[in-house]
Tab-separated table of C-alpha atoms in Angstrom:
chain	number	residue	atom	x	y	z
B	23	UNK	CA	-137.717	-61.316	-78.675
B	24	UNK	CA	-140.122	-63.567	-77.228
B	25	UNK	CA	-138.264	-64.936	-74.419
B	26	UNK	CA	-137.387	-60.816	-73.535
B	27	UNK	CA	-141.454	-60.506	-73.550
B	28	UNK	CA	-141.927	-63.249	-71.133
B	29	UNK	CA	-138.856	-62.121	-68.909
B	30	UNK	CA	-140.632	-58.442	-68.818
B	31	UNK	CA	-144.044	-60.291	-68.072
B	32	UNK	CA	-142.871	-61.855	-65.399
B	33	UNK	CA	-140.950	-59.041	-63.668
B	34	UNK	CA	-144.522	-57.245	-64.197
B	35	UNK	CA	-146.042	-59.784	-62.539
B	36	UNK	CA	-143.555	-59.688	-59.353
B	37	UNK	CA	-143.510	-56.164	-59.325
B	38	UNK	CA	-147.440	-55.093	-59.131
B	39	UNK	CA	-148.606	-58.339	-57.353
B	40	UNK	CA	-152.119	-56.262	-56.341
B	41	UNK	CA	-152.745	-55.417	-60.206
B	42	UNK	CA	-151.234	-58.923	-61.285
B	43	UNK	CA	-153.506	-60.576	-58.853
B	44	UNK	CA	-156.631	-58.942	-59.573
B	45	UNK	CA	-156.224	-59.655	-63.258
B	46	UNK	CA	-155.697	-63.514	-62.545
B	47	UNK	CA	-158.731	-64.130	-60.462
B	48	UNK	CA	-160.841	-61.591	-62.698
B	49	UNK	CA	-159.829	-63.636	-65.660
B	50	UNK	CA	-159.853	-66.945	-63.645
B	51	UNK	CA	-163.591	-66.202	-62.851
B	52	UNK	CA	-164.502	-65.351	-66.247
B	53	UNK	CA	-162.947	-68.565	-67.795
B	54	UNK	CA	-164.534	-70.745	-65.291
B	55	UNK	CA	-167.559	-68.718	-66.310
B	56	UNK	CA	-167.581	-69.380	-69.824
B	57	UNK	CA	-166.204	-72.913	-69.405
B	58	UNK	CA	-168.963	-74.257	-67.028
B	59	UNK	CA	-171.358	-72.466	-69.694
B	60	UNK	CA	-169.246	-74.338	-72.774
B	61	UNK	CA	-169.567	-77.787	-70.337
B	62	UNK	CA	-172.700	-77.622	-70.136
B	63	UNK	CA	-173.858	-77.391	-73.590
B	64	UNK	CA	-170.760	-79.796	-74.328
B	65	UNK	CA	-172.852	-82.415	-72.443
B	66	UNK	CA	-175.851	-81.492	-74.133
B	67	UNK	CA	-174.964	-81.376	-77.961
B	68	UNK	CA	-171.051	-83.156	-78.775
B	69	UNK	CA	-170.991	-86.918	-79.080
B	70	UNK	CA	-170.219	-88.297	-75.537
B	71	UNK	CA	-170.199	-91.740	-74.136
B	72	UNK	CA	-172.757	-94.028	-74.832
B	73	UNK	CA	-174.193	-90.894	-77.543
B	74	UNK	CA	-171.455	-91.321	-79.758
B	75	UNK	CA	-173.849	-91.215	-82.776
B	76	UNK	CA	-175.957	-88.522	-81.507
B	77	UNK	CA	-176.181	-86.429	-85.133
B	78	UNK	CA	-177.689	-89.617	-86.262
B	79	UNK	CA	-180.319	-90.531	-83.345
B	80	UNK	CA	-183.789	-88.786	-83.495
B	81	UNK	CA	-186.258	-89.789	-80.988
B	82	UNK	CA	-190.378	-90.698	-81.068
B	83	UNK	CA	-192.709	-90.536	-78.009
B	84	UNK	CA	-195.518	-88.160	-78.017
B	85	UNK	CA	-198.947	-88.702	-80.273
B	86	UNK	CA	-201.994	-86.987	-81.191
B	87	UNK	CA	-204.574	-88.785	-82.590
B	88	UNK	CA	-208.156	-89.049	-83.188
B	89	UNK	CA	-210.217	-91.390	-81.536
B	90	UNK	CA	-212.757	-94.096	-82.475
B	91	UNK	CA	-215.107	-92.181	-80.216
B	92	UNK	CA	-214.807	-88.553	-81.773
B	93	UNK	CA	-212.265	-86.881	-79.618
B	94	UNK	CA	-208.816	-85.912	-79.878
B	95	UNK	CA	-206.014	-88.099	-77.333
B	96	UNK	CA	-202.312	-86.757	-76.454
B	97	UNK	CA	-200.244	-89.628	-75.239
B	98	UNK	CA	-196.913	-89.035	-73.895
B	99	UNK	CA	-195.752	-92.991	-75.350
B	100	UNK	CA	-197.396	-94.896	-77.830
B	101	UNK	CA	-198.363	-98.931	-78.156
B	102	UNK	CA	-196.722	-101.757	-78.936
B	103	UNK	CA	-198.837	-102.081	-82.169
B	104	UNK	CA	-198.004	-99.317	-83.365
B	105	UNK	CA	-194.118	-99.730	-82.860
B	106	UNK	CA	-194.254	-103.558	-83.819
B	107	UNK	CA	-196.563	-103.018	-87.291
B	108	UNK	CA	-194.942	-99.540	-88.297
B	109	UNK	CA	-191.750	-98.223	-86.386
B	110	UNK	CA	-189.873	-101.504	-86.866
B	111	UNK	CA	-190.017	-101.606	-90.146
B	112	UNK	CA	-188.621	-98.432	-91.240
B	113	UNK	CA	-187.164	-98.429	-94.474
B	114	UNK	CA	-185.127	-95.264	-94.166
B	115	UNK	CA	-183.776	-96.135	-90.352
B	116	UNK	CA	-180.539	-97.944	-89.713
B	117	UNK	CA	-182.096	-99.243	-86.364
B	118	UNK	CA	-184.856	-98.659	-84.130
B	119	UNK	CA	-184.796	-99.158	-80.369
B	120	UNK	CA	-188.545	-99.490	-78.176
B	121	UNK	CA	-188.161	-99.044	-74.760
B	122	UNK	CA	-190.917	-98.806	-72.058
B	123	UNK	CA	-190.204	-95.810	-70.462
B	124	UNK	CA	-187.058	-93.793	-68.923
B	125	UNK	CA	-185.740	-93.523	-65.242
B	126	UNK	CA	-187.607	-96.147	-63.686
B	127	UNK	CA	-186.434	-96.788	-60.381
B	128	UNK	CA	-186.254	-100.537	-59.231
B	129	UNK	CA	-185.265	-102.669	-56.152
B	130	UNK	CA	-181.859	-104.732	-56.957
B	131	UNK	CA	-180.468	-107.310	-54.739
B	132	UNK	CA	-179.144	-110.235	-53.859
B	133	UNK	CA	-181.389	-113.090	-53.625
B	134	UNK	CA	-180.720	-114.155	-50.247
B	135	UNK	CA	-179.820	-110.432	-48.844
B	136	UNK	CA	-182.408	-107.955	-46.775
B	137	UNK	CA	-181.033	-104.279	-47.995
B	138	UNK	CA	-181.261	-103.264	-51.783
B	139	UNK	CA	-179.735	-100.265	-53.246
B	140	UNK	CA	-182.103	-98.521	-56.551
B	141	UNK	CA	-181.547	-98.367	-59.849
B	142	UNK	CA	-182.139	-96.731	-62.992
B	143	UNK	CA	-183.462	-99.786	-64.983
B	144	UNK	CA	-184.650	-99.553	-69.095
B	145	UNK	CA	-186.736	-102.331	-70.773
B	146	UNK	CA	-185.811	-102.372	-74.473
B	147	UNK	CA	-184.746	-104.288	-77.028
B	148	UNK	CA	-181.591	-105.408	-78.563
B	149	UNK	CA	-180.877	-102.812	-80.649
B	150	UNK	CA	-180.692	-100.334	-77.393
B	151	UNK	CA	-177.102	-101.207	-77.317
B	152	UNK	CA	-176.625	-100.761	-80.751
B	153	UNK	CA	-177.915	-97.482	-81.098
B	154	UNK	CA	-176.059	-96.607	-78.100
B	155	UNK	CA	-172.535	-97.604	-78.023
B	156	UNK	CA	-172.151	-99.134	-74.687
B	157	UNK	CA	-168.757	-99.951	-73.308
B	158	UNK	CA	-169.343	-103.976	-72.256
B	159	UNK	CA	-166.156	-104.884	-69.490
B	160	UNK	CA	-167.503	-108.238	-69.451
B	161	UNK	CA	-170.025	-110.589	-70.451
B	162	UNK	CA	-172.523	-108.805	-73.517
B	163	UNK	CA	-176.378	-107.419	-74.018
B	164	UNK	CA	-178.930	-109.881	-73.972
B	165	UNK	CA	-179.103	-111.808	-77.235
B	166	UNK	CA	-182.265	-111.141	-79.953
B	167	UNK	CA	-183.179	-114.687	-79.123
B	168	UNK	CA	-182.946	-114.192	-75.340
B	169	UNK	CA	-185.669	-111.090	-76.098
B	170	UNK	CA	-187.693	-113.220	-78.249
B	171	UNK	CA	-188.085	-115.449	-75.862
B	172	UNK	CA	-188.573	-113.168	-73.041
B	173	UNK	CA	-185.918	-114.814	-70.551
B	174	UNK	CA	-184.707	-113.000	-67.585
B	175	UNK	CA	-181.469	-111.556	-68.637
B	176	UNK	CA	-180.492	-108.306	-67.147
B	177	UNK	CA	-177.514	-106.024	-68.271
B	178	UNK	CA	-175.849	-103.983	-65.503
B	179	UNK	CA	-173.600	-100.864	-65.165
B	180	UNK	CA	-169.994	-101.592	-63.581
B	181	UNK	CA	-170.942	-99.484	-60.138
B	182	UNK	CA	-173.714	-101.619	-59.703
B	183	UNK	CA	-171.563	-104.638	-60.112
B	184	UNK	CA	-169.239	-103.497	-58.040
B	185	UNK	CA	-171.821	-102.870	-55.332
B	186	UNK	CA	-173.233	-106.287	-55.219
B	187	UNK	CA	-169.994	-108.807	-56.169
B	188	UNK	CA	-166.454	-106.492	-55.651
B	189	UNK	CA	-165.457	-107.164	-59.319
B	190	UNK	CA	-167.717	-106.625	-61.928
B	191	UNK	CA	-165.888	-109.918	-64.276
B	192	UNK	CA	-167.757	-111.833	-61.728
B	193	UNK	CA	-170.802	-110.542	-61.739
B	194	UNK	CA	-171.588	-112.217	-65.064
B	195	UNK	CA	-173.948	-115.533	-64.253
B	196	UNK	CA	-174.989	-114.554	-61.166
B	197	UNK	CA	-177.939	-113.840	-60.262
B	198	UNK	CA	-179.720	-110.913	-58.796
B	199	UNK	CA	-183.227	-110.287	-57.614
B	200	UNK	CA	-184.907	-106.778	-59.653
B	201	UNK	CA	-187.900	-105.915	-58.364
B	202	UNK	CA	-188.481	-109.468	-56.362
B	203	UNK	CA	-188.105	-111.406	-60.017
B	204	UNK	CA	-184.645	-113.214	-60.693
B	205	UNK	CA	-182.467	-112.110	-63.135
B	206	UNK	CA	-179.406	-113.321	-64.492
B	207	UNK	CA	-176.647	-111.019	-65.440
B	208	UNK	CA	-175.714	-111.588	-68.784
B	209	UNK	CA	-173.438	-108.388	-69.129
B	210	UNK	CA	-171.524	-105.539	-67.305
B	211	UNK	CA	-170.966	-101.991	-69.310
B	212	UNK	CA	-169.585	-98.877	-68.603
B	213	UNK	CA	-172.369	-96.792	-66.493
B	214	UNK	CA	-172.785	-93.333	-68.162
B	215	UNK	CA	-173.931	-90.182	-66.869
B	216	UNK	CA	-176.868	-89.411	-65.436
B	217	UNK	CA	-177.229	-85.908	-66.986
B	218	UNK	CA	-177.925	-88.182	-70.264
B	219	UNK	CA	-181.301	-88.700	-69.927
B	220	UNK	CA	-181.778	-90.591	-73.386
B	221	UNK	CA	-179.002	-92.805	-72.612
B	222	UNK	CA	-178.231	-93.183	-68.431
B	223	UNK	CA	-179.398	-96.761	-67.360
B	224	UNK	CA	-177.811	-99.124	-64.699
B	225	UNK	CA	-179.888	-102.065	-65.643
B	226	UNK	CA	-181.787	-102.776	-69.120
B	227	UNK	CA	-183.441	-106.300	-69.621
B	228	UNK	CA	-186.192	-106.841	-72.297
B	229	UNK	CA	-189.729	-105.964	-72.171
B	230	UNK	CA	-190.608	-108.941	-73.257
B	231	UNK	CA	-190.375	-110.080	-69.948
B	232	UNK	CA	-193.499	-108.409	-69.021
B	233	UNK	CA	-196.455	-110.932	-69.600
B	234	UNK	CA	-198.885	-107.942	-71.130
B	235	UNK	CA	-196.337	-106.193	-73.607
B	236	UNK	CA	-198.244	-106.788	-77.027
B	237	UNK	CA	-201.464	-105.920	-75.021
B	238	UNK	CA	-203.309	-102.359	-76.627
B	239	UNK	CA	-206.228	-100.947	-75.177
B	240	UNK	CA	-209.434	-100.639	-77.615
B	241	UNK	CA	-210.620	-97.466	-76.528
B	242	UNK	CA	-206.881	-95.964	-77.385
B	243	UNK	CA	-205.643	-98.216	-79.965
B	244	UNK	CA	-202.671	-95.657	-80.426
B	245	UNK	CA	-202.043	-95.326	-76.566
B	246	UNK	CA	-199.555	-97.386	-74.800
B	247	UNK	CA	-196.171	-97.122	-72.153
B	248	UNK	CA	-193.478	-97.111	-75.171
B	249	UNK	CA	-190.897	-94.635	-76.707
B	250	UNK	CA	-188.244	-95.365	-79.809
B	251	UNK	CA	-185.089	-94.037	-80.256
B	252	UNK	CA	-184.123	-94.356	-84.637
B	253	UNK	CA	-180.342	-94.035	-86.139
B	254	UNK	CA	-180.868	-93.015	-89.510
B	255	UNK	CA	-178.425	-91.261	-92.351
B	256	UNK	CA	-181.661	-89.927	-94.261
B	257	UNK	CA	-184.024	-87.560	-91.512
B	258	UNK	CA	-185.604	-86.096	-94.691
B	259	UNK	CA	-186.840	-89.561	-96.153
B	260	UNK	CA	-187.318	-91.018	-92.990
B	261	UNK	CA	-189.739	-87.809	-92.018
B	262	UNK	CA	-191.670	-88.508	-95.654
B	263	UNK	CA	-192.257	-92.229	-94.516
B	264	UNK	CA	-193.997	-90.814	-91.054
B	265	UNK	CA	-196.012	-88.160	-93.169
B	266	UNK	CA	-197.066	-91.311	-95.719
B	267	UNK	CA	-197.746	-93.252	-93.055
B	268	UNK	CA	-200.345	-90.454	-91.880
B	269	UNK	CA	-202.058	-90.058	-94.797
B	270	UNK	CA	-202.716	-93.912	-95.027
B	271	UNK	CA	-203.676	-93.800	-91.493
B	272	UNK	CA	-206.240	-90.885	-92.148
B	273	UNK	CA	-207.895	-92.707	-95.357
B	274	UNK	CA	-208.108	-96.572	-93.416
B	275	UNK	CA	-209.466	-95.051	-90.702
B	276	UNK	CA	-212.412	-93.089	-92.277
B	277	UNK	CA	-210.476	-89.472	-91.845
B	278	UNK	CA	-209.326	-89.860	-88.498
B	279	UNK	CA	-205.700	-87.934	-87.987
B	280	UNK	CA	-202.519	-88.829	-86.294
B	281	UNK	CA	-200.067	-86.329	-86.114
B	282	UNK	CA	-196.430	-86.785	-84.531
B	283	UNK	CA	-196.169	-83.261	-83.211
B	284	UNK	CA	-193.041	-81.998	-85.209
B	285	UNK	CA	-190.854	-85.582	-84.293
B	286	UNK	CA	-189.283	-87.713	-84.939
B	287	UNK	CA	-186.981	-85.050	-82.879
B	288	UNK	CA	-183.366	-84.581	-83.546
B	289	UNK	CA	-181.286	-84.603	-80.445
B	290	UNK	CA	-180.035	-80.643	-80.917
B	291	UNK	CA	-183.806	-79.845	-80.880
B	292	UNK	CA	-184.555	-82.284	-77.578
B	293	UNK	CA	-181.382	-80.663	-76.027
B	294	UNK	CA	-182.122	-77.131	-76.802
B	295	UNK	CA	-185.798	-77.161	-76.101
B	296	UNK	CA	-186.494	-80.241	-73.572
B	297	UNK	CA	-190.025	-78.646	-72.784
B	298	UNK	CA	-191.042	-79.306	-76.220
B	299	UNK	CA	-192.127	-75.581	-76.438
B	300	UNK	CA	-194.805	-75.449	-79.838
B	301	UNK	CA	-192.902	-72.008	-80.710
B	302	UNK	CA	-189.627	-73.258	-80.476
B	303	UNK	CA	-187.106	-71.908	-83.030
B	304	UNK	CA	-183.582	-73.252	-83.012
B	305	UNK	CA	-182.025	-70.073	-84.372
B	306	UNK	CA	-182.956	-68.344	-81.774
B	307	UNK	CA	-182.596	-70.387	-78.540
B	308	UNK	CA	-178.629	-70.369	-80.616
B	309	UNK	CA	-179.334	-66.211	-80.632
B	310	UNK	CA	-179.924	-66.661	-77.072
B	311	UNK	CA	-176.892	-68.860	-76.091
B	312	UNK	CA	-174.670	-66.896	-78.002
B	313	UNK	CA	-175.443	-63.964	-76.222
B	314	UNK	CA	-175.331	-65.235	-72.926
B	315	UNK	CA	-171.504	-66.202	-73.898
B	316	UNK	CA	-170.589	-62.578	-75.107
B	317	UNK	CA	-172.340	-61.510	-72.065
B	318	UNK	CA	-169.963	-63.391	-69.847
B	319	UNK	CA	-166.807	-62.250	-72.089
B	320	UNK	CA	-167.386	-58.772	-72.939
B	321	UNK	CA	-167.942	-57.672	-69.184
B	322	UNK	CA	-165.478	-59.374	-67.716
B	323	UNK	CA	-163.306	-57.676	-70.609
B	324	UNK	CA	-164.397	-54.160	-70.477
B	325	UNK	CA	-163.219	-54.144	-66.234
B	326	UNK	CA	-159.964	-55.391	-67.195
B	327	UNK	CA	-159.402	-53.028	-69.875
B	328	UNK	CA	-160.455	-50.262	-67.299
B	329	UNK	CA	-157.440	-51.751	-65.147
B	330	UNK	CA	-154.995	-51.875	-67.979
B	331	UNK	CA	-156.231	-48.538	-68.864
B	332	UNK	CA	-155.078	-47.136	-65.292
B	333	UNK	CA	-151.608	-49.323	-65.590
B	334	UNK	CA	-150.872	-47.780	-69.356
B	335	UNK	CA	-151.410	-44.110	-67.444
B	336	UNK	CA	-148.589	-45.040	-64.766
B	337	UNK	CA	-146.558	-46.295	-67.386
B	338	UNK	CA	-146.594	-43.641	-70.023
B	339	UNK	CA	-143.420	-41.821	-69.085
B	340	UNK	CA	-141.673	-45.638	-69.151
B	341	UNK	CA	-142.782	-45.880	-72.352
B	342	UNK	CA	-142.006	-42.449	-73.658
B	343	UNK	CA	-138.646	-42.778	-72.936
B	344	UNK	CA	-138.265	-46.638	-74.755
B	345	UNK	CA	-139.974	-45.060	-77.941
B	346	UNK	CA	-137.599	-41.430	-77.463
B	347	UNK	CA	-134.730	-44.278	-77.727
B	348	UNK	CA	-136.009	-46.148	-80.792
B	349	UNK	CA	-138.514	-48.357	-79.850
B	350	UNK	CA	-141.201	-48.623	-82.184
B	351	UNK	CA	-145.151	-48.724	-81.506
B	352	UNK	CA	-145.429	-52.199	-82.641
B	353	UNK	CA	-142.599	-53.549	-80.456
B	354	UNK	CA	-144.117	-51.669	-77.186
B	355	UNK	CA	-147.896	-52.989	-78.183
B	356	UNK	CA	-146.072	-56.486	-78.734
B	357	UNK	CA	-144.514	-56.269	-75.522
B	358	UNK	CA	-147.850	-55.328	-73.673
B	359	UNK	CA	-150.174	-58.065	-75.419
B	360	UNK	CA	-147.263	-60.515	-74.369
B	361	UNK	CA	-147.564	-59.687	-70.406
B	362	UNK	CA	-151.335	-59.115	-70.634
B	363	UNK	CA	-151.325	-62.774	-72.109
B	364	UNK	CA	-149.105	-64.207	-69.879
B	365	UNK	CA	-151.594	-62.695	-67.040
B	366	UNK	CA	-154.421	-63.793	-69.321
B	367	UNK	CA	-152.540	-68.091	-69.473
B	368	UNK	CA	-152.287	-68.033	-65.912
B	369	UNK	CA	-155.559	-66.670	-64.934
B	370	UNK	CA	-157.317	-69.092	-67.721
B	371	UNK	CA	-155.040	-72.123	-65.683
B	372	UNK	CA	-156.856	-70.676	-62.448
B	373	UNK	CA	-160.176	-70.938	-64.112
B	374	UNK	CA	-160.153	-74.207	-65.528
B	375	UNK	CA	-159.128	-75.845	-62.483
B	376	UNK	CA	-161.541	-73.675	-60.357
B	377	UNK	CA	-164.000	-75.020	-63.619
B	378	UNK	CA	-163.065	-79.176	-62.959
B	379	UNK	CA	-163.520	-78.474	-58.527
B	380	UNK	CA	-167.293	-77.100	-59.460
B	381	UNK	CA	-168.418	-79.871	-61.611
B	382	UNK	CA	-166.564	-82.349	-59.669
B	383	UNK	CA	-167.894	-81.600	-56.243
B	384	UNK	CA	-171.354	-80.691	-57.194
B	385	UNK	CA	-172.363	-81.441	-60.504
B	386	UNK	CA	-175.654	-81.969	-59.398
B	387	UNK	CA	-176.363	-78.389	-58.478
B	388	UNK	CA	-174.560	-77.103	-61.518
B	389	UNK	CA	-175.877	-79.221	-64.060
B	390	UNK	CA	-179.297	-79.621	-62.892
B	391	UNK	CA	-180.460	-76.094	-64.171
B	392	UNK	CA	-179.233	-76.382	-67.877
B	393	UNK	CA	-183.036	-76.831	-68.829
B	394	UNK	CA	-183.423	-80.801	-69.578
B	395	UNK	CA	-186.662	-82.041	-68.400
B	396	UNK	CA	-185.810	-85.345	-67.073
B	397	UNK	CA	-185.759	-85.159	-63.298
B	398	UNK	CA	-182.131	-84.815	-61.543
B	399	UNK	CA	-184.411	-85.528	-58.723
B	400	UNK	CA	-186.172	-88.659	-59.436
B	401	UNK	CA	-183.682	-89.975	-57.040
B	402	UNK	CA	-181.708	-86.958	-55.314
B	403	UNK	CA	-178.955	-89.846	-53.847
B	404	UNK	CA	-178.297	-90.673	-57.502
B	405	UNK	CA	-174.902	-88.848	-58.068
B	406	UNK	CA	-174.645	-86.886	-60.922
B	407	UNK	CA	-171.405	-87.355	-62.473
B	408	UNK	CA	-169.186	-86.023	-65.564
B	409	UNK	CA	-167.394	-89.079	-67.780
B	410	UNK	CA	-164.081	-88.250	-68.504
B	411	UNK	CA	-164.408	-87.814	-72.044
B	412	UNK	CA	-166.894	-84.555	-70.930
B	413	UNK	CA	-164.803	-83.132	-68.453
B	414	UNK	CA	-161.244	-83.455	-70.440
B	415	UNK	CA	-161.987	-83.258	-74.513
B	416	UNK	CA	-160.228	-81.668	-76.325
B	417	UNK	CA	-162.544	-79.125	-77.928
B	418	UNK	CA	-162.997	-78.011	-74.717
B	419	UNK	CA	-159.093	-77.258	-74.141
B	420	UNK	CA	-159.021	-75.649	-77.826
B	421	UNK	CA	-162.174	-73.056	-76.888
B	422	UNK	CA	-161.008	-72.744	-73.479
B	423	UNK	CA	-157.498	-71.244	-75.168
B	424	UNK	CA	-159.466	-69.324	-77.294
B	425	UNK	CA	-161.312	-67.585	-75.000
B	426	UNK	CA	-157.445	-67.005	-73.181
B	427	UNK	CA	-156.684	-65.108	-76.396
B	428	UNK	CA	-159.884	-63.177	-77.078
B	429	UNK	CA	-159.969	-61.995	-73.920
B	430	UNK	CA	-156.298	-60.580	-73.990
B	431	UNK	CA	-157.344	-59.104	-77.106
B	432	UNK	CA	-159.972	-57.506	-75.785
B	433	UNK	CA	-159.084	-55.964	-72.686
B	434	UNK	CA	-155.494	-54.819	-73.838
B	435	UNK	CA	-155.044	-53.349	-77.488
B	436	UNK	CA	-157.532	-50.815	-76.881
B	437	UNK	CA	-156.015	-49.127	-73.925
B	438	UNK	CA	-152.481	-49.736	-75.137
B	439	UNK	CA	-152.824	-48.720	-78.246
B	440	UNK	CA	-154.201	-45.286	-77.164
B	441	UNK	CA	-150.925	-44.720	-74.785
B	442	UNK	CA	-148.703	-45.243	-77.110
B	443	UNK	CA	-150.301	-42.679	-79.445
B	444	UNK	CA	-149.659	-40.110	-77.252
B	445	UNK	CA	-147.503	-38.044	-78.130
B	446	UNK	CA	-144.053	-38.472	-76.319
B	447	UNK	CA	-143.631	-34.741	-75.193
B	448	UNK	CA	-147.045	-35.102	-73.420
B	449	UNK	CA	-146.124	-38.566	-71.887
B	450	UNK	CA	-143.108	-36.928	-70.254
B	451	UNK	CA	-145.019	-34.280	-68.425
C-alpha cells in the first residue's frame, strides 16, 4: 500500500509541477527557517567541541564589594588573591581554570619574519585544557611545572600552525615570536569556533609569564584582570561554599560585603542571557524561544494548508468517485498525508541544504545576532566558522525530521479531512 502511495505522490508531483513547486520551496524556506533558529541555539546550549562538559562548567567574573574606603566597587574580573587563597581551593569543584581575560588579540610570528597574522591568545592555567577538552594533533598543553615556573610555552590551534610551518606535527619546538617575546610551541590542538566565546583561543600560554601576576592593588584588594571557569557535579554545595565564604568575608572585614551577583553562572544562563540582565528569568527567555519556533511553523503551515485546501476542492469529484467504489476515508486521508509528506521530505531536503549554504558562506552575519556579548567584531577578518560536529549532529537531523512530519500534519489533515466528509452526492456536482 505504501509503495501505491508513493507511486500516486509522485505522479502528483509531475502532474501539478506549479502547486508541487510552491509547496517545496514554501516548506524548504520554513525548514531552513526553523533549522538556522535550532543551529543557533544548538551552538549555544548542546555539548560541542572543546564544551563537551558544558552541563558541568559554571563560570565566575564579575564582583561587588565594599571597599576599605566606604564605597561600593563593580569589577568586571577579580585578583589573583582572591582566586589563589579562595577559588583554588574549592572543595565542591572538580577543577578550576583562571585565565586573564578573553579575546585578546596578539602579534604572532616568526622570529626572523616582518608580517604577522593576529590571534586570539588566553593566559591560563593548566587545568584550561582540562576543563575544556581540547583535541591535541601533536605535541600537549604546557605542563603544571612549566606554569609554575612561568616558562614560555605557548599552545597553538592547527590553522595557526599551518599558517606559520605547512604541517602543524612540525610546529612543535619551534619557536614563534607573540607579542615580540619568544615562545616555544609545546602543543598543536584542534582550533574551535569562534562563536564559543568561553572556549575559542588560537594560542594559550600561562600567566605566569607575566612578571606582575600575584600583584593586587591596595585600594581594591578584590579588583584585578582575572576570570575562572569551575567543573563541578555539586552547583548547590559549591554555591553554599561561595555564600560561606561571604559571610566570613563580611565578619573579618568589620561588615564589609562581597556579593557574586547571582554566579557562579551556569552556561544555559550565560547563553540565554549574555547581557547579564538583573531580571532575567530562564523560563521565560525558554517562553520566548519557544514561541518564536511555533511562530516560524504555524505560519508557514496555515499558507500551505490554504493551498491544500484549494487542491482538495479540485479534487473532490476524484475522490467521490474512489469512495462511491469502496474506498474508505482512512485509505483516501492515508493516501493524501503520504503525497503531502513526500512534498513535505523533499522540501525539508531543499531546506537543509539551503540551511548548511547560509551558515557556510556567512556564518558571521547569521550567527553574530543570536545575542552573545562577546564581540564577533573584535577582529571582523576572524572567520566565524561552524565545527562539524555543529553543523552535522544528529539531534539536529532527528528535529529537523520532526519538524518534516509536524508540518505535514499540520497543513494537510485539516483540509483533507473536511473533503472527504463531504458528502459524495455534493462532491459530484
Amino acid at each position: 500500500m505504501i509503495i501505491t502511495h508513493l507511486k500516486q505522490a509522485w505522479q502528483l508531483l509531475r502532474q501539478n509541477k506549479l502547486f508541487s513547486g510552491i509547496y517545496i520551496a514554501g516548506t524548504a524556506l520554513a525548514i531552513a527557517s526553523t533549522t538556522i533558529f535550532a543551529v543557533i541555539y544548538y551552538v549555544k546550549l548542546a555539548p560541542v567541541y572543546p564544551e563537551y562538559m558544558r552541563d558541568r562548567i559554571v563560570t565566575l567574573s564579575t564582583l561587588e564589594y565594599d571597599t576599605p574606603y566606604g564605597y561600593k566597587m563593580q569589577t568586571a574580573a577579580f585578583s589573583y588573591d582572591f582566586l589563589n587563597d579562595f577559588l583554588y581551593h574549592l572543595e565542591n569543584a572538580e577543577a578550576v581554570s583562571g585565565y586573564i581575560g578573553n579575546y585578546q588579540l596578539k602579534m604572532l610570528k616568526l622570529p626572523a619574519a616582518k608580517d604577522h597574522i593576529d590571534v586570539v591568545m588566553h593566559m591560563s592555567d593548566p587545568s584550561f585544557f582540562r576543563i575544556l577538552n581540547y583535541d591535541f594533533i601533536a605535541g600537549a598543553p604546557f605542563s603544571q611545572s612549566d606554569f609554575e615556573s612561568g616558562l614560555h610555552r605557548v599552545a597553538v590551534s592547527d590553522r595557526v600552525a599551518r599558517h606559520l610551518f605547512g604541517d602543524p606535527v612540525r610546529a612543535v619546538g619551534e619557536t614563534v615570536s607573540l607579542d615580540f617575546d619568544e615562545y616555544e610551541i609545546c602543543g598543536v590542538f584542534r582550533e574551535g569556533s569562534a562563536i564559543n566565546s568561553m572556549s575559542f583561543t588560537q594560542a594559550v600560554v600561562p600567566y605566569t609569564v607575566l612578571p606582575n601576576y600575584m600583584v593586587t592593588s591596595s585600594h581594591a584588594p578584590l579588583s584585578g584582570a582575572y576570570k575562572a571557569m569551575i567543573l563541578t557535579d555539586n552547583l548547590a554545595a559549591l554555591n553554599a561554599e561561595f555564600a560561606e565564604y561571604a559571610r566570613k568575608y563580611k565578619t573579618s572585614h568589620d561588615g564589609q560585603e562581597i556579593n557574586f551577583l547571582d554566579q557562579p553562572m551556569t552556561s544555559t544562563t550565560r547563553a540565554l542571557n549574555p547581557n547579564g540582565n538583573d531580571d532575567f528569568d530562564i523560563m521565560t527567555a525558554l517562553r520566548f524561544n519557544l514561541l518564536i519556533l511555533l511562530t516560524l511553523l504555524v505560519v508557514p503551515a496555515l499558507n500551505l494548508s490554504g493551498m491544500i485546501a484549494s487542491r482538495m476542492d479540485a479534487r473532490r469529484s476524484e475522490l467521490s468517485i474512489r469512495k462511491s467504489f469502496g474506498a474508505t476515508q482512512g485509505r483516501l486521508l492515508s493516501q493524501v498525508l503520504w503525497e503531502n509528506l513526500i512534498l513535505t521530505i523533499v522540501g525539508g531536503l531543499f531546506g537543509l541544504v539551503l540551511t548548511w549554504i547560509v551558515l557556510s558562506t556567512d556564518a558571521t552575519l547569521t550567527l553574530s545576532n543570536i545575542g552573545t556579548n562577546h564581540s564577533i567584531a573584535i577582529n571582523r577578518a576572524l572567520t566565524v566558522r561552524l565545527t562539524p560536529d555543529m553543523m552535522f549532529a544528529p539531534a539536529m537531523f532527528g528535529f529537523s525530521f520532526a519538524v518534516c512530519v509536524a508540518l505535514n500534519l499540520m497543513s494537510a489533515i485539516i483540509p483533507a479531512w473536511i473533503a472527504l466528509r463531504r458528502p459524495i452526492v455534493k462532491s459530484l456536482k
